[in-house]
CSV table of C-alpha atoms in Angstrom, one decimal:
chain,number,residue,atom,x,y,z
D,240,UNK,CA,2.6,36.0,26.2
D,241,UNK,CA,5.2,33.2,25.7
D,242,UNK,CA,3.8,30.1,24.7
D,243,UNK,CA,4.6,27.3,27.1
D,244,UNK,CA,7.2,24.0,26.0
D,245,UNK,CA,4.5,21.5,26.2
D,246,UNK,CA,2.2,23.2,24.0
D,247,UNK,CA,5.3,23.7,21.7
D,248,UNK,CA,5.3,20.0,21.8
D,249,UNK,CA,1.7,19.6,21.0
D,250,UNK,CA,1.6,21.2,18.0
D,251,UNK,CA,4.2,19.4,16.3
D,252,UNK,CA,2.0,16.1,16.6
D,253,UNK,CA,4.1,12.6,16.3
D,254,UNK,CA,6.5,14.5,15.1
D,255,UNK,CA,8.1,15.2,18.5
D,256,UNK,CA,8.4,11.1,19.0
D,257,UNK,CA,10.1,10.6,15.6
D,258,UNK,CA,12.5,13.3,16.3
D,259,UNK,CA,13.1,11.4,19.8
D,260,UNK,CA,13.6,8.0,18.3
D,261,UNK,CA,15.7,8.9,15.7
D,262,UNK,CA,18.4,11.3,18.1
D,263,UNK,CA,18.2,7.5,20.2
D,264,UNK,CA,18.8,6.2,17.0
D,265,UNK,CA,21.9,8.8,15.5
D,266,UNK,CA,23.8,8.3,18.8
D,267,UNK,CA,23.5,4.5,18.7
D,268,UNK,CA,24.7,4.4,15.3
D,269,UNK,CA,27.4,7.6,15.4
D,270,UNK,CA,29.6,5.3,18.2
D,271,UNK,CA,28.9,2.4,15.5
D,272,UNK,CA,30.9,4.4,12.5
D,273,UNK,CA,33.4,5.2,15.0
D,274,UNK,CA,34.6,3.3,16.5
D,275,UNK,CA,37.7,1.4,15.3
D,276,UNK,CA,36.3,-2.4,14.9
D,277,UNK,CA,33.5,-0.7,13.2
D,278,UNK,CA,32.6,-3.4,10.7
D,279,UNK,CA,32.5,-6.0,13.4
D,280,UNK,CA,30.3,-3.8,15.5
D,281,UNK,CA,28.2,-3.0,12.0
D,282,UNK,CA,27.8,-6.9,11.8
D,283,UNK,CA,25.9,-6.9,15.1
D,284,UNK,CA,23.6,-3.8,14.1
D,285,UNK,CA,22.2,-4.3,10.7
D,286,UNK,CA,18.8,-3.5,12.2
D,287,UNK,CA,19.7,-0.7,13.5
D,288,UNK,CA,21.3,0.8,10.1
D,289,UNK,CA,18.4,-0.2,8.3
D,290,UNK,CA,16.0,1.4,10.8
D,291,UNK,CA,18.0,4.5,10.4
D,292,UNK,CA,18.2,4.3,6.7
D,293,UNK,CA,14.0,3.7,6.2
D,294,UNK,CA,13.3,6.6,8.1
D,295,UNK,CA,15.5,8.7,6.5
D,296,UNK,CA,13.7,10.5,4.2
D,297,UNK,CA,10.7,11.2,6.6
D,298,UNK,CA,13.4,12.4,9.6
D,299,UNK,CA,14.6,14.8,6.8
D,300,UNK,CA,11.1,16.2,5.5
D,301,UNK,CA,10.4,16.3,9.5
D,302,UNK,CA,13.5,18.5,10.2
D,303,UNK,CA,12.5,20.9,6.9
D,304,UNK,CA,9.2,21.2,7.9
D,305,UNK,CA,9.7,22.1,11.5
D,306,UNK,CA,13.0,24.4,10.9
D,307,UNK,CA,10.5,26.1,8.7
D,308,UNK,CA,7.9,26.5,11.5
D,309,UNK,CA,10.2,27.4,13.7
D,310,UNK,CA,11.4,30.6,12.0
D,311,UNK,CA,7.7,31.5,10.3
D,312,UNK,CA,6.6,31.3,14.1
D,313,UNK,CA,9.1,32.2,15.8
D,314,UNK,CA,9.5,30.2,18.0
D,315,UNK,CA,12.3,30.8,21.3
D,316,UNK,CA,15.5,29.0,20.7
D,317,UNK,CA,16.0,28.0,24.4
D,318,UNK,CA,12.7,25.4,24.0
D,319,UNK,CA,12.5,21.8,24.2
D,320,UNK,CA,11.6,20.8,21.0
D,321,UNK,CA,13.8,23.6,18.9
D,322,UNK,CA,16.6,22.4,20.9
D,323,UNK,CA,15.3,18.7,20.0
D,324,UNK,CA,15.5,19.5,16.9
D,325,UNK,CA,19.2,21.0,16.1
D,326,UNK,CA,20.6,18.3,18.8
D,327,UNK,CA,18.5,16.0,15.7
D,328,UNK,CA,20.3,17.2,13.0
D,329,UNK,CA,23.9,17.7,14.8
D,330,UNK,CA,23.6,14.3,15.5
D,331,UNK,CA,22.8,13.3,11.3
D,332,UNK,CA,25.8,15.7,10.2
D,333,UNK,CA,28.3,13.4,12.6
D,334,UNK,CA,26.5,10.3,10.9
D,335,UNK,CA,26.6,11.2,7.8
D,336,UNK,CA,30.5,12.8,8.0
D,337,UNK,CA,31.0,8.9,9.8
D,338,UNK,CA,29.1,7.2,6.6
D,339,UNK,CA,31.1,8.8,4.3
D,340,UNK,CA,34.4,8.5,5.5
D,341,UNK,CA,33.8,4.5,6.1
D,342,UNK,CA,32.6,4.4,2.2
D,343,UNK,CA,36.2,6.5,1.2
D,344,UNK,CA,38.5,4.1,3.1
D,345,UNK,CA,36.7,1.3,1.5
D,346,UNK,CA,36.1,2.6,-2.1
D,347,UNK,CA,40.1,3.7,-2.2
D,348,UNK,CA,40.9,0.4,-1.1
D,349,UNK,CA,39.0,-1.8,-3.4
D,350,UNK,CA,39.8,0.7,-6.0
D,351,UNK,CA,44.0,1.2,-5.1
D,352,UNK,CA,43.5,5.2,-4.3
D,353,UNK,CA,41.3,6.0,-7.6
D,354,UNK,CA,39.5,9.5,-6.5
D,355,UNK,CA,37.2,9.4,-9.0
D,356,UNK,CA,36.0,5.7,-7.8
D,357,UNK,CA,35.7,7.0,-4.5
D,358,UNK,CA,33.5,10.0,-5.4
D,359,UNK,CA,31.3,8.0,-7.6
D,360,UNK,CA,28.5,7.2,-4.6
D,361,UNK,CA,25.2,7.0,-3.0
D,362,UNK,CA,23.6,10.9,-3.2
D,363,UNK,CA,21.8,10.5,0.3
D,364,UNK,CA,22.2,9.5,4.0
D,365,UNK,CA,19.8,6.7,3.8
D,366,UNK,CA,21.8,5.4,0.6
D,367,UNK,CA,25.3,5.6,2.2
D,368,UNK,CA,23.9,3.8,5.1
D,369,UNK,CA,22.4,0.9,3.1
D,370,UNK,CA,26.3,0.8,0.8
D,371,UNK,CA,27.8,0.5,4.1
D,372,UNK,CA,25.7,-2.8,4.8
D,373,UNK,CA,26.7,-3.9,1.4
D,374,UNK,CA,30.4,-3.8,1.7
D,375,UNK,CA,30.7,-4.7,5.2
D,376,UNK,CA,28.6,-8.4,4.3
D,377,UNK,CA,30.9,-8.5,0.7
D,378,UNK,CA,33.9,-8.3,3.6
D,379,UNK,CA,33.5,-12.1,4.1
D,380,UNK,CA,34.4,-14.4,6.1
D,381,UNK,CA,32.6,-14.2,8.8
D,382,UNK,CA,34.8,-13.8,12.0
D,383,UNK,CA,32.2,-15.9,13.9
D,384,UNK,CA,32.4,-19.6,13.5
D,385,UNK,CA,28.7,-20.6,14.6
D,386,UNK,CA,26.5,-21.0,11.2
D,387,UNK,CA,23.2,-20.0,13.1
D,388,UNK,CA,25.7,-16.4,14.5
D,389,UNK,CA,26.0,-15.9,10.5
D,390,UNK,CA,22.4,-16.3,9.6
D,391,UNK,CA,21.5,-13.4,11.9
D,392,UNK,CA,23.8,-11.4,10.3
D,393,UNK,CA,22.5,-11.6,6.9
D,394,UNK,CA,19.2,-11.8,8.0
D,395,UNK,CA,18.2,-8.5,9.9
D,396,UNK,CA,14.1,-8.5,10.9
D,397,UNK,CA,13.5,-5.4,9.4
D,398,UNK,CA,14.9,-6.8,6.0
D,399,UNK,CA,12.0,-5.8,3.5
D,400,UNK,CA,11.4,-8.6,1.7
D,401,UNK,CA,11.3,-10.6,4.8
D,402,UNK,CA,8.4,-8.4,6.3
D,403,UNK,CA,6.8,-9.0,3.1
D,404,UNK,CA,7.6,-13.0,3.1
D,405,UNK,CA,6.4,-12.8,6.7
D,406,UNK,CA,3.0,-10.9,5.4
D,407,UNK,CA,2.7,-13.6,3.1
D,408,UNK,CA,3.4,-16.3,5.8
D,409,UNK,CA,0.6,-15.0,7.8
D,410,UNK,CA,-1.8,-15.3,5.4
D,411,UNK,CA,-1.0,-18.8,4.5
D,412,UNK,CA,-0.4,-20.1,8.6
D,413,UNK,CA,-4.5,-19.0,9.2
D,414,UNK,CA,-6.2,-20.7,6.6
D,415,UNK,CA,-4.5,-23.6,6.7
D,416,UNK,CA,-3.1,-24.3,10.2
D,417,UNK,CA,-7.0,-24.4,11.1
D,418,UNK,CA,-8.4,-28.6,11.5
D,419,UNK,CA,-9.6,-29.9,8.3
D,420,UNK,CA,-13.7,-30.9,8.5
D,421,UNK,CA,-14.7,-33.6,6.3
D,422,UNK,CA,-16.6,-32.1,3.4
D,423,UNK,CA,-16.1,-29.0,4.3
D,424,UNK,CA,-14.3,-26.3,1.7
D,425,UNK,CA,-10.8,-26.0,2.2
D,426,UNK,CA,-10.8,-22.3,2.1
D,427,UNK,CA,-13.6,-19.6,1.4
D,428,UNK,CA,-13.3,-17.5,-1.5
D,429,UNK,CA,-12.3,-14.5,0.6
D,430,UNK,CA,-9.5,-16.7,1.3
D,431,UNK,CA,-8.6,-17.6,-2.1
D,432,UNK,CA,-8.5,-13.9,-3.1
D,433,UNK,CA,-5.8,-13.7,-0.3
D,434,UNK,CA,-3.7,-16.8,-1.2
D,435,UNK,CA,-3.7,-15.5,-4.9
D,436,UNK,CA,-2.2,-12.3,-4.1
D,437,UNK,CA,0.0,-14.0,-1.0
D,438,UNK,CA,1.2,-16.9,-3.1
D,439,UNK,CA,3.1,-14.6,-5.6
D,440,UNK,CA,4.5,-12.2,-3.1
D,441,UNK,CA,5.4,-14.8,-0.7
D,442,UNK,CA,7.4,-16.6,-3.9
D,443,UNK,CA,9.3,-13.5,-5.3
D,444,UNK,CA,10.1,-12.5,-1.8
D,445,UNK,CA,12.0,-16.0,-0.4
D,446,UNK,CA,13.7,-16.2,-3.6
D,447,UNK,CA,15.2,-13.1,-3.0
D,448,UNK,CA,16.1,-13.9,0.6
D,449,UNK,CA,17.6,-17.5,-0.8
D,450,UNK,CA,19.8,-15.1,-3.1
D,451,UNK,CA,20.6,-12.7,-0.4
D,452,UNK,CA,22.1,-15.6,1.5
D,453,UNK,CA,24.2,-17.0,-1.5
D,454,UNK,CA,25.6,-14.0,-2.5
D,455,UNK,CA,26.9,-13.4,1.0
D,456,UNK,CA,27.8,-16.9,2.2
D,457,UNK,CA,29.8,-17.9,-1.0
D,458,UNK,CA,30.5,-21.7,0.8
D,459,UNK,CA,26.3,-22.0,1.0
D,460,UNK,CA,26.9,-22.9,4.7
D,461,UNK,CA,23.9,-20.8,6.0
D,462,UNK,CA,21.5,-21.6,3.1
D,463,UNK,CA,21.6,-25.4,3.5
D,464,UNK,CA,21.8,-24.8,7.4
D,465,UNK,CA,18.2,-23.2,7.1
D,466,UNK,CA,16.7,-25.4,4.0
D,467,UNK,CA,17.3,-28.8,5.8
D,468,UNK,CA,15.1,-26.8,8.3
D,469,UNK,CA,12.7,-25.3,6.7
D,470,UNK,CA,10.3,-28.2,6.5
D,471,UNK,CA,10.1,-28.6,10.5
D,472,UNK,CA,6.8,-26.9,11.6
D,473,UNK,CA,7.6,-24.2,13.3
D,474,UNK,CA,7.1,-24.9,17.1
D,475,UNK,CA,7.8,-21.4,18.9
D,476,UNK,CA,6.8,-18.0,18.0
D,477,UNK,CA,9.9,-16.5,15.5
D,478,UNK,CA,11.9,-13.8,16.5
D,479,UNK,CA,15.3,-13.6,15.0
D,480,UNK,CA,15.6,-13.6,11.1
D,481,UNK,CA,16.2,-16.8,10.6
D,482,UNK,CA,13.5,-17.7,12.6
D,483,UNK,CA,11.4,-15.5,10.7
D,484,UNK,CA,12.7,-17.2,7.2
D,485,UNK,CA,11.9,-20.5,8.2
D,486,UNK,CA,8.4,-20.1,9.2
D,487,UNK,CA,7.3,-18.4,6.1
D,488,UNK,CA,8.7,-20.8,3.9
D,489,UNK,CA,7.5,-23.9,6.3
D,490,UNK,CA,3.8,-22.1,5.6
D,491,UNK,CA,4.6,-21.2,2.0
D,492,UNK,CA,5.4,-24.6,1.4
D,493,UNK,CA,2.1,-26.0,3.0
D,494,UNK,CA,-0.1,-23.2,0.9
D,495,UNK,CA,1.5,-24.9,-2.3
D,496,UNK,CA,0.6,-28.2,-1.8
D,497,UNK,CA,-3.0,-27.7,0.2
D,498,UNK,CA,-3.9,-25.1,-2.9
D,499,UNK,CA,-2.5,-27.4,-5.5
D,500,UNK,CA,-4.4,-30.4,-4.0
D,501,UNK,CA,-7.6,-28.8,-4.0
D,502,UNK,CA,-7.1,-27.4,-7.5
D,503,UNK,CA,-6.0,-30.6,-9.0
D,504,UNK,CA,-9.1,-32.5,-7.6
D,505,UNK,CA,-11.4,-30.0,-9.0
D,506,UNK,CA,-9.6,-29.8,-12.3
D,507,UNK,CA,-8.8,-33.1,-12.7
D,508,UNK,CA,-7.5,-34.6,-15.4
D,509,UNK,CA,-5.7,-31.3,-16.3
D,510,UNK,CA,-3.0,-30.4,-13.6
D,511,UNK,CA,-2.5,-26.6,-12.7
D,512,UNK,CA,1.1,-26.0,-13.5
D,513,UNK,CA,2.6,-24.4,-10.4
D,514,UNK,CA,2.3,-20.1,-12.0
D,515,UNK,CA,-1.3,-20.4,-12.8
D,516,UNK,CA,-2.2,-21.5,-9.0
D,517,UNK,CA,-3.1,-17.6,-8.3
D,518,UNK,CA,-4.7,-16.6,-11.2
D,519,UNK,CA,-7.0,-19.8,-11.1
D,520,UNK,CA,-7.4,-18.9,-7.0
D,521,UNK,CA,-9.3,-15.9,-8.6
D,522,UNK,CA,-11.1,-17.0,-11.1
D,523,UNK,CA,-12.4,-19.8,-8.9
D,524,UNK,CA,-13.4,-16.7,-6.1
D,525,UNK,CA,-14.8,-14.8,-9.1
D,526,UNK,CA,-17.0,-17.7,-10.2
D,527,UNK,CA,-19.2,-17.5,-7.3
D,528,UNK,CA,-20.2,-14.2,-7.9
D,529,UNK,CA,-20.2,-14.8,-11.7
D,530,UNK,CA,-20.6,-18.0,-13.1
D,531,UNK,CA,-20.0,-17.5,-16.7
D,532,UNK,CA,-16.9,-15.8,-16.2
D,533,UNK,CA,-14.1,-16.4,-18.7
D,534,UNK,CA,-10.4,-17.3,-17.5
D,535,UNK,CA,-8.3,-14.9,-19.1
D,536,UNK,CA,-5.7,-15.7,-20.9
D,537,UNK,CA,-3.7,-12.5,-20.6
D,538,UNK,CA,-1.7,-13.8,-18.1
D,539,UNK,CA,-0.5,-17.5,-17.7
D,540,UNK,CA,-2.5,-19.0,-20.2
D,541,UNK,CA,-2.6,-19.2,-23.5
D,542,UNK,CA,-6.0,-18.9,-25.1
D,543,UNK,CA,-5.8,-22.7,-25.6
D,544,UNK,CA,-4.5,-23.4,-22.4
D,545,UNK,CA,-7.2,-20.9,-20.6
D,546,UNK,CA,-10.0,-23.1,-23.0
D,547,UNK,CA,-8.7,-26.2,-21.5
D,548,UNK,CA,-9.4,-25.3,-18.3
D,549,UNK,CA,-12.7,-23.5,-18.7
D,550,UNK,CA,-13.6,-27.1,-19.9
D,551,UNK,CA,-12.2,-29.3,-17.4
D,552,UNK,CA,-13.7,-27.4,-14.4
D,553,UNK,CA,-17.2,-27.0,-16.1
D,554,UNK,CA,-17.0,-31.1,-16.9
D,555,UNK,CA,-16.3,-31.3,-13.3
D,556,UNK,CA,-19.4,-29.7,-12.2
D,557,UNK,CA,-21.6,-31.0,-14.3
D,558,UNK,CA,-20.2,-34.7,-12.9
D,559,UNK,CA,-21.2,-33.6,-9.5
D,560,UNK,CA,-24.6,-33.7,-7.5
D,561,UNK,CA,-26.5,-31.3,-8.6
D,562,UNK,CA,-26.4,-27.7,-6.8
D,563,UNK,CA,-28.5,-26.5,-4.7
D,564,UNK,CA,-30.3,-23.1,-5.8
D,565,UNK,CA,-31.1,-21.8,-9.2
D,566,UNK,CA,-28.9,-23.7,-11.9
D,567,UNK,CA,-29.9,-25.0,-15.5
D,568,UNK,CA,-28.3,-27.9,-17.1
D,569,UNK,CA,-29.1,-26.5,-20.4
D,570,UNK,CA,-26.8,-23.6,-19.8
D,571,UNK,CA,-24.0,-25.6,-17.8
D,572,UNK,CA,-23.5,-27.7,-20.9
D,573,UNK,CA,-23.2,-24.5,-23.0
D,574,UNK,CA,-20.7,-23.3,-21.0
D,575,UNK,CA,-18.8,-26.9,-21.2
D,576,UNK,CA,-19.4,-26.4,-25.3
D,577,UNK,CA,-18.3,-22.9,-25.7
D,578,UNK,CA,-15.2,-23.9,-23.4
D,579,UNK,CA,-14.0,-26.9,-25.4
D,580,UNK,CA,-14.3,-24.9,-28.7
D,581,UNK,CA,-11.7,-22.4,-27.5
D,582,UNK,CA,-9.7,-25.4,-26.6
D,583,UNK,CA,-10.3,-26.8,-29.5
D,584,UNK,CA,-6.5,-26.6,-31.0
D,585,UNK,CA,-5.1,-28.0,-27.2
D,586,UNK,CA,-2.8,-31.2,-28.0
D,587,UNK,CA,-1.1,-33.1,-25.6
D,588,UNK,CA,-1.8,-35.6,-23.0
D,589,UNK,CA,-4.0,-33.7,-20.8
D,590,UNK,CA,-5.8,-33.1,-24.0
D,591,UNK,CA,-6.6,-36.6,-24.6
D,592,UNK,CA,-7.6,-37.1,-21.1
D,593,UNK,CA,-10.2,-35.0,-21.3
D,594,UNK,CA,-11.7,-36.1,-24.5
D,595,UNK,CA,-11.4,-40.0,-22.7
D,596,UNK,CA,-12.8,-38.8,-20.1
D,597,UNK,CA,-15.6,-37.3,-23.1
D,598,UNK,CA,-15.9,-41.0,-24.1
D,599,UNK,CA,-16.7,-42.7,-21.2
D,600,UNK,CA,-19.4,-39.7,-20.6
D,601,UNK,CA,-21.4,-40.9,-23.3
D,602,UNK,CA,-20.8,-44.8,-22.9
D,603,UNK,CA,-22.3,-44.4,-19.6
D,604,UNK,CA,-24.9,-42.1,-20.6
D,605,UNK,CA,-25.9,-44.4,-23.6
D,606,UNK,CA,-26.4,-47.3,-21.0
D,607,UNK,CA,-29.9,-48.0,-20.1
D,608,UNK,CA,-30.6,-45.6,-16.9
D,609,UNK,CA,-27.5,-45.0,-15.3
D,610,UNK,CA,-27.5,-42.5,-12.8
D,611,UNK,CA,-28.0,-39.2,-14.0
D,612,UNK,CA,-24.1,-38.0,-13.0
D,613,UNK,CA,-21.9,-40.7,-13.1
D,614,UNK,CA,-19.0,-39.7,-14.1
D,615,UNK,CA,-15.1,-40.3,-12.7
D,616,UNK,CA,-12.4,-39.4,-14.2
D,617,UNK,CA,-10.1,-42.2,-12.2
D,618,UNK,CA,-12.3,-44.7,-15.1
D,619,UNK,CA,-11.5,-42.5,-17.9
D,620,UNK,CA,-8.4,-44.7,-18.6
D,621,UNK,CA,-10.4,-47.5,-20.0
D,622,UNK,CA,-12.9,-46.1,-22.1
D,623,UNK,CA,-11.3,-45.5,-25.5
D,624,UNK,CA,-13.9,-47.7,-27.0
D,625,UNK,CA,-15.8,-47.2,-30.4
D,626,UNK,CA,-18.0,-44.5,-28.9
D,627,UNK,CA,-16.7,-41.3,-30.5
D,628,UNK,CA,-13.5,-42.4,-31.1
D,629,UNK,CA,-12.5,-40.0,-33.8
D,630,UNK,CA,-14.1,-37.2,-32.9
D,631,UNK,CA,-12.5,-33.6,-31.6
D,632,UNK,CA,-13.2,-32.3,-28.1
D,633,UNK,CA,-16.0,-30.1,-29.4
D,634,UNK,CA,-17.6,-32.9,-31.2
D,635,UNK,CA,-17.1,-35.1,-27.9
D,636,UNK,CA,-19.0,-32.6,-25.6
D,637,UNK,CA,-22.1,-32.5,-28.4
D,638,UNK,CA,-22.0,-36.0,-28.2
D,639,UNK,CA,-21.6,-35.8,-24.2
D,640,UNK,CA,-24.3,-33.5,-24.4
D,641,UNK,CA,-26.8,-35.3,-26.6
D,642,UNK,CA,-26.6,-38.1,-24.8
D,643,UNK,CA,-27.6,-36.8,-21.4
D,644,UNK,CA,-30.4,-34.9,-22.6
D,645,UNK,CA,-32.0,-37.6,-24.2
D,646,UNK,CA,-31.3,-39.9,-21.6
D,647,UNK,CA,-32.9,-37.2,-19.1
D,648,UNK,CA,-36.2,-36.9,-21.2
């Protein structure tokens, strides 16, 4: 008995769909390639090139794997989705034949009728297409006049790194568009684990779009267009890609500061510099879980640097009320002690601030019942006095630590 065309169609899964999207896709794009203004016409279809070019290699492993089935099976030649799938790769031959004609004409021009030039190119359809794109933008100027008209040229929506920059911008527009409480955390550690991976991508990914527009635009009229925008909040859902730019750097700009603010008051008086803010996202996170973890200094930091840190942050919460739950001072000022040794060969200005801020630990602490955690490091300034004045940061944290034991007993 024959098998029906639907149940053809059922057993080749999604695969039917891609096959119908793409045939939408091939004729769409084979009027593109020729027609005879096809650069202009390219101009206004980047999108669709690039959709054609992404899906490429699964449209091809589709096409094997169903030719394949087709024959093992056989399967009659007069059904729907066998006659799907030769109208599919008709349609590719014609694009392809297109795509490599437009690269000739242009590779003997820019190279004055060398062959060899000409044969020297991409090895697959989805390359070609993608080479195309490339030499129709390097064809500057831009017939159109209107800056904006340009910027959605260069900037198709399904650009990859601006889905990524827009992944990144996601991330960054919930945690912090939400109202600020007074007290309250600025982000959970969930959160910081997300901002330290975000932070990076979303850096790496508009650098590469602000590069994309200044190879393209060689007068730099569409990258200042957008960057004396890019610090407006964004006040409508984007849709074009320049829309799409703009609101992940407005949000990536806002992440930087919120996450640097919050870092620098907890760190305080050493400054994150602005490639450690993920990696100390982290480590902050991973404290919670493990409080005697160790900042590594594979990455960013030095080993001094890393030590710096440790000690900063672990003088920072031993100035604060005390926590609520299980906690030992005894241990806390350990962890302070075995911090400042491996930061023990740290010079430099944020060096010295820490050790002043050392010094006015133990004046205060040496002072007849002052409050067992007073400590701010805005007063550190002034207290170079005679207490300890000499001594390394090691030494300054035994003192520190000396003092506020014996002033607890």
């Amino acid at each position: 008995m024959a098998t029906r065309p639907d149940d053809l169609r059922a057993r080749l899964e999604d695969r039917a769909d891609l096959l119908e999207a793409t045939r939408l896709r091939y004729r769409a794009l084979k009027a593109v390639l020729e027609s005879f203004f096809w650069k202009d016409r390219i101009r206004n279809h980047f999108e669709l090139l690039r959709e054609v070019a992404a899906d490429q290699p699964e449209v091809d492993a589709t096409l094997a794997a169903m030719r394949r089935r087709v024959e093992a099976e056989g399967w009659p030649p007069n059904a729907a989705p066998v006659r799907l799938m030769h109208e599919v790769e008709r349609l590719r031959e014609a694009v392809e034949r297109a795509a490599e004609r437009r690269l000739s004409a242009s590779a003997s021009t820019a190279s004055g009728g060398d062959d060899d030039a000409a044969e020297d190119g991409p090895a697959t359809l989805g390359e070609r297409l993608l080479r195309l794109e490339t030499e129709v933008l390097d064809a500057a100027p831009f017939l159109g006049g209107r800056v904006w008209a340009q910027a959605v040229e260069l900037l198709p929506r399904n650009l990859p790194e601006l889905r990524a920059a827009c992944a990144a911008g996601e991330v960054f527009e919930r945690v912090f568009k939400r109202p600020v409480t007074e007290g309250a955390p600025a982000f959970s550690d969930d959160e910081a684990r997300e901002l330290a991976r975000a932070l990076p991508l979303g850096a790496a990914t508009l650098v590469a779009l602000w590069e994309r527009l200044e190879r393209y635009d060689s007068r730099g009229r569409v990258k200042d267009f957008l960057q004396r925008r890019m610090r407006r909040a964004p006040t409508r859902v984007a849709r074009s890609g320049p829309e799409l730019l703009l609101h992940a750097a407005f949000w990536h700009d806002v992440a930087r500061v919120r996450v640097r603010a919050v870092l620098e008051a907890e760190l305080a008086p050493v400054v994150p510099r602005e490639a450690e803010l993920p990696a100390l996202l982290s480590w902050r996170a991973a404290l919670s879980e493990d409080p005697a973890l160790r900042l590594s200094a594979r990455s960013v930091f030095t080993e001094g640097r890393a030590g710096l840190v440790e000690t900063a942050a672990a003088l920072a919460a031993l100035s604060r009320e005390r926590p609520r739950g299980a906690w030992s001072e005894e241990v806390a000022w350990s962890r302070l002690e075995q911090a400042a040794l491996r930061a023990r060969s740290e010079e430099g200005p944020e060096a010295e601030a820490l050790r002043d801020a050392l010094r006015l630990f133990v004046m205060l602490r040496g002072q007849a019942r002052t409050p067992a955690r007073l400590f701010s490091p805005e007063h550190a300034k002034p207290a170079g006095g005679d207490v300890a004045r000499n001594g390394d940061l090691v030494a300054l944290v035994q003192a520190a630590r000396h003092a506020a034991l014996r002033q607890g007993g």
